[in-house]
XYZ file of C-alpha atoms in Angstrom:
353
model
C 17.105 -104.894 57.218
C 14.924 -104.519 54.345
C 16.023 -105.251 50.695
C 13.222 -104.789 47.675
C 13.595 -105.053 44.400
C 10.748 -104.505 41.619
C 10.586 -104.851 37.618
C 8.160 -104.105 34.927
C 7.671 -103.947 31.160
C 5.128 -101.759 29.242
C 3.646 -101.835 25.834
C 1.988 -98.639 24.953
C -0.178 -98.180 21.944
C 0.137 -94.446 22.453
C 3.756 -94.780 21.015
C 5.098 -95.917 17.322
C 5.315 -99.803 17.360
C 8.894 -99.790 17.183
C 9.160 -97.910 20.256
C 6.316 -98.973 22.053
C 7.824 -101.434 25.075
C 9.874 -100.090 27.637
C 11.253 -101.820 30.889
C 12.304 -100.084 34.163
C 12.995 -101.501 37.792
C 14.481 -100.382 41.146
C 16.030 -101.839 43.985
C 15.924 -100.362 47.581
C 16.912 -101.073 50.806
C 16.600 -100.196 54.338
C 17.961 -100.460 57.850
C 16.196 -99.924 61.128
C 19.233 -99.148 62.976
C 17.889 -98.733 66.514
C 16.223 -102.601 66.031
C 19.265 -103.802 63.989
C 21.969 -102.870 66.680
C 19.441 -102.738 69.837
C 20.608 -98.999 70.695
C 16.990 -97.511 71.481
C 17.060 -95.062 74.422
C 14.843 -92.398 75.749
C 16.101 -89.752 73.564
C 16.385 -91.893 70.562
C 13.617 -93.650 69.867
C 13.808 -94.470 66.129
C 16.483 -94.250 63.495
C 16.427 -95.642 59.835
C 18.563 -95.216 56.963
C 17.629 -95.609 53.774
C 18.456 -95.545 49.442
C 17.147 -96.886 46.540
C 18.259 -96.695 42.971
C 15.754 -97.223 40.167
C 14.014 -96.407 36.542
C 10.741 -95.404 35.578
C 9.135 -95.324 32.597
C 6.416 -93.055 31.063
C 4.520 -93.190 27.748
C 3.125 -90.290 25.966
C -0.270 -88.992 25.737
C -2.795 -89.988 23.439
C -3.218 -88.885 19.755
C 0.251 -87.566 19.212
C 1.437 -89.540 16.559
C -0.558 -88.056 14.136
C -2.379 -84.912 13.249
C -6.148 -85.166 14.519
C -9.055 -83.508 13.378
C -11.016 -81.605 15.727
C -15.056 -81.907 15.482
C -16.929 -78.619 16.195
C -14.274 -76.127 16.781
C -14.331 -72.779 17.691
C -14.169 -70.878 13.843
C -14.105 -67.155 15.412
C -13.461 -66.248 18.857
C -15.392 -63.316 19.643
C -16.025 -63.634 23.233
C -19.704 -64.395 24.114
C -20.458 -63.830 20.213
C -17.901 -66.558 18.954
C -18.969 -68.564 15.889
C -18.840 -72.154 16.595
C -19.459 -75.656 14.952
C -21.840 -77.111 13.744
C -23.105 -74.303 11.253
C -26.906 -74.906 10.412
C -27.115 -77.990 11.744
C -24.037 -78.893 9.739
C -20.704 -80.731 11.458
C -17.296 -78.982 10.965
C -14.311 -80.587 11.327
C -10.598 -78.952 11.273
C -6.889 -79.850 11.605
C -5.570 -79.511 14.842
C -2.801 -76.876 15.154
C -0.590 -79.310 16.850
C 1.690 -81.486 14.151
C 1.548 -85.068 14.813
C 5.495 -86.657 15.530
C 5.599 -90.703 14.882
C 9.030 -90.774 16.236
C 8.363 -90.349 19.657
C 10.024 -92.362 22.337
C 9.044 -93.344 26.149
C 10.854 -91.284 28.562
C 13.269 -92.914 31.249
C 13.747 -91.452 34.166
C 17.119 -92.866 36.398
C 16.788 -92.197 40.155
C 19.125 -92.378 43.087
C 18.067 -91.485 46.677
C 19.338 -91.822 50.340
C 18.159 -90.439 53.297
C 17.098 -90.913 57.063
C 14.258 -91.034 59.297
C 14.812 -90.243 63.010
C 12.122 -90.504 66.046
C 13.056 -88.474 69.352
C 11.782 -88.954 72.870
C 9.082 -91.299 72.131
C 8.455 -89.924 68.450
C 7.611 -86.755 69.739
C 10.014 -85.304 67.278
C 10.374 -86.767 63.787
C 12.779 -85.604 61.245
C 13.469 -87.381 57.747
C 15.672 -86.200 55.254
C 16.544 -87.505 51.391
C 18.935 -86.462 49.272
C 17.819 -87.612 45.406
C 19.461 -87.371 41.714
C 17.642 -88.002 38.784
C 18.547 -87.894 34.927
C 15.544 -87.916 32.729
C 16.178 -89.234 29.162
C 13.990 -88.525 26.093
C 11.713 -86.190 28.028
C 8.429 -85.868 26.320
C 7.854 -81.961 25.895
C 5.379 -79.589 24.070
C 7.369 -77.252 21.592
C 6.285 -74.091 19.477
C 6.644 -73.994 15.791
C 6.627 -70.772 13.367
C 2.984 -70.366 12.147
C 4.463 -70.632 8.709
C 4.396 -74.103 8.899
C 0.942 -73.959 9.224
C 0.985 -75.422 12.907
C 1.669 -73.868 16.058
C 3.227 -76.681 18.334
C 4.257 -80.047 18.509
C 5.574 -82.958 20.683
C 8.962 -84.190 21.105
C 11.330 -85.872 23.115
C 14.389 -83.692 24.329
C 17.722 -85.699 25.101
C 18.724 -85.539 28.775
C 17.707 -83.307 31.942
C 18.927 -83.404 35.238
C 17.288 -82.675 38.756
C 18.810 -83.208 42.060
C 18.144 -81.761 45.618
C 17.216 -82.044 49.103
C 14.167 -82.615 51.086
C 13.858 -82.246 54.745
C 10.361 -82.668 56.736
C 9.880 -81.933 60.677
C 6.984 -82.873 62.757
C 6.241 -81.970 66.396
C 3.918 -83.641 68.898
C 4.685 -81.737 72.009
C 1.304 -83.136 74.174
C 1.552 -86.704 72.729
C -0.690 -88.911 75.218
C -0.569 -85.913 78.106
C -3.790 -84.614 77.257
C -6.900 -87.436 77.070
C -8.825 -86.860 73.727
C -7.014 -84.240 72.315
C -3.784 -84.037 70.111
C -1.914 -81.449 68.557
C 0.750 -81.583 65.620
C 3.071 -78.929 64.011
C 4.507 -79.778 60.948
C 6.806 -78.369 58.622
C 8.658 -79.216 55.155
C 11.790 -77.724 53.084
C 12.861 -78.789 49.528
C 15.166 -77.221 47.256
C 15.622 -78.414 43.534
C 18.441 -77.730 41.249
C 17.663 -78.355 37.418
C 19.601 -78.415 34.523
C 19.275 -79.112 30.699
C 22.162 -81.556 29.659
C 21.625 -82.245 26.221
C 18.775 -81.583 23.647
C 19.843 -83.163 20.611
C 23.289 -83.908 18.492
C 21.977 -80.998 16.245
C 20.986 -77.941 18.536
C 21.471 -76.875 21.913
C 18.510 -74.903 22.468
C 14.742 -75.466 21.767
C 11.790 -72.877 22.348
C 9.184 -74.495 24.576
C 6.562 -71.378 24.184
C 6.387 -67.413 22.932
C 4.426 -64.975 25.109
C 3.441 -62.374 22.809
C 3.257 -58.969 23.989
C 3.924 -55.738 21.932
C 6.121 -55.990 18.911
C 9.507 -56.342 20.499
C 8.924 -57.230 23.594
C 8.112 -61.008 23.138
C 9.621 -63.378 25.680
C 10.045 -66.968 24.970
C 10.717 -69.705 27.287
C 13.515 -72.374 25.971
C 15.311 -75.324 27.033
C 18.574 -74.782 26.924
C 21.774 -76.903 27.352
C 23.374 -75.769 31.030
C 20.725 -73.639 32.004
C 17.207 -74.823 34.066
C 14.241 -75.886 32.030
C 11.748 -73.203 31.585
C 14.442 -70.210 30.973
C 13.027 -67.001 29.778
C 14.705 -65.479 27.094
C 13.998 -61.958 25.358
C 15.519 -58.404 25.143
C 16.826 -56.614 28.185
C 18.410 -53.075 29.142
C 21.948 -53.070 27.983
C 24.082 -52.062 30.990
C 27.659 -51.263 32.156
C 29.769 -53.496 33.964
C 28.497 -51.923 37.255
C 24.909 -52.750 36.285
C 23.984 -49.179 35.447
C 21.233 -48.736 32.598
C 22.707 -47.084 29.547
C 20.072 -44.677 27.968
C 19.512 -42.903 24.550
C 21.064 -39.826 25.358
C 18.298 -37.931 23.198
C 15.310 -39.607 24.299
C 16.188 -40.693 28.107
C 14.661 -43.946 27.327
C 16.866 -47.118 28.223
C 18.876 -48.871 25.336
C 17.796 -52.302 24.664
C 20.542 -55.290 23.801
C 21.187 -56.223 20.318
C 19.968 -60.072 20.844
C 17.848 -61.649 23.136
C 19.580 -62.857 26.175
C 18.579 -64.986 29.176
C 16.375 -63.338 31.683
C 15.868 -66.028 34.669
C 13.711 -69.291 34.964
C 10.733 -70.122 36.394
C 12.359 -72.774 38.817
C 11.824 -71.619 42.740
C 14.909 -71.172 44.514
C 13.091 -73.323 47.327
C 10.048 -74.702 48.672
C 8.635 -74.153 52.233
C 5.412 -75.264 54.119
C 4.289 -75.667 57.609
C 1.270 -76.038 59.587
C -0.525 -77.518 62.507
C -3.240 -80.549 62.887
C -5.531 -80.203 65.834
C -7.795 -83.229 66.625
C -10.206 -83.443 69.884
C -12.751 -86.494 70.257
C -12.618 -87.178 66.381
C -13.051 -83.501 65.127
C -10.190 -82.220 63.389
C -8.792 -78.633 62.436
C -5.626 -78.498 59.703
C -3.828 -74.933 59.368
C -1.614 -75.095 56.511
C 0.857 -72.319 55.178
C 2.804 -72.504 51.808
C 6.015 -70.343 50.760
C 7.763 -70.381 47.232
C 10.459 -68.352 46.849
C 12.055 -67.217 43.598
C 11.201 -68.188 40.003
C 9.972 -65.906 37.216
C 7.141 -65.666 35.276
C 5.278 -63.644 32.240
C 2.604 -61.793 32.877
C 0.462 -60.452 30.243
C -1.747 -58.615 33.045
C 1.247 -56.463 34.244
C 1.824 -55.335 30.802
C -1.663 -54.704 30.117
C -2.006 -52.527 33.189
C 1.028 -50.809 32.605
C -0.158 -49.842 29.246
C -3.119 -48.695 30.480
C -1.911 -46.755 33.479
C -4.053 -48.440 36.120
C -1.099 -50.381 37.597
C 0.102 -49.071 40.793
C 3.774 -48.753 39.603
C 2.465 -46.000 36.798
C 2.321 -43.745 39.451
C 5.377 -44.065 41.306
C 6.546 -40.626 39.740
C 3.007 -38.930 40.136
C 2.871 -38.826 36.560
C 5.557 -35.962 36.750
C 8.765 -35.991 34.273
C 11.640 -38.082 36.068
C 15.294 -39.409 34.799
C 15.280 -43.017 34.616
C 16.701 -44.498 37.813
C 20.614 -45.567 37.597
C 21.059 -44.580 34.244
C 24.202 -43.445 32.012
C 25.059 -42.453 28.723
C 27.527 -44.105 26.381
C 29.951 -41.679 25.085
C 30.709 -44.088 22.551
C 34.475 -44.084 23.294
C 34.285 -46.498 26.438
C 33.352 -43.747 28.947
C 29.748 -42.937 30.309
C 28.463 -39.750 31.560
C 25.444 -38.790 33.797
C 21.802 -38.879 31.863
C 20.222 -35.734 32.393
C 17.365 -36.317 30.034
C 13.936 -36.533 31.480
C 10.906 -38.885 30.576
C 7.465 -38.915 31.545
C 5.514 -42.020 32.677
C 2.994 -41.841 29.749
C 5.366 -41.571 27.409
C 7.410 -44.633 29.051
C 4.454 -47.517 29.457
C 2.815 -46.275 26.334
C 5.187 -45.051 23.301
C 8.650 -46.637 24.337
């Protein structure tokens, strides 16, 4: 039976003087039940339960409290012919495009965990499971600013965010101790995390983290929105009816966009999975590892550009012949819909639409 406690107080020079001290601590307990209760058997060689509760503090990176000057920056970016400082031997300085914030506070994460470790058949099979629940207060994030302010970004604290999920690992050693000088191990891990922004501030419920600029009218923003996962994408989308069919313009055949930006999904994966094997023979080792990330969206400037240029394979789906937009209908304006019969071309869709 084990009981642990730790405590720490940090003072950070990267935070304002009235917020530069933060205290955090943790307590953990565990019990090896196969030893404590003495019920080890041929099948069950190890059984441990564990739990912990604690807080973790984190300060800000350096140079965020004020707006710094940048020495000898790139003045004009022209690829191989960019203009950089110094010029004619004269050093050049400019204000950073990130405005300082002298009201920053330290992050504080409160985490609860509970889990178990199990060894079977003389530890030839090992299982470990953990459930965790974390609350992140005053998390430091970089947010975008309108260029009309004279800056493009700043760093600020957001109110509260939650993470909770499961982690499971499995290790198999089927020939342990059976073959001299040779060891073989198979392993795998699965994890699933659920993220939610609880609060931003008392005044706002949504914060723009960054904007990805494509063509006019097709920009995509990443936001922290209360009630949604951090990093949710927001932008325009096709209008659809209740059955999910795309509404198109009855004259042009092109999809009709929503009147307001909508939430498109987020970059959080559904789950992470990895598995592999270790081989060891007389001091030589070989490791094989496979990783899988299921789900999660991302915004791709490359895909947009290749669609526009016609070099993406999906621009040839209809062999560059006229086609009717799939699963599309026309809004009759009276609450009813009719079949779309107006054809469009891939050239117009990817370049002019």
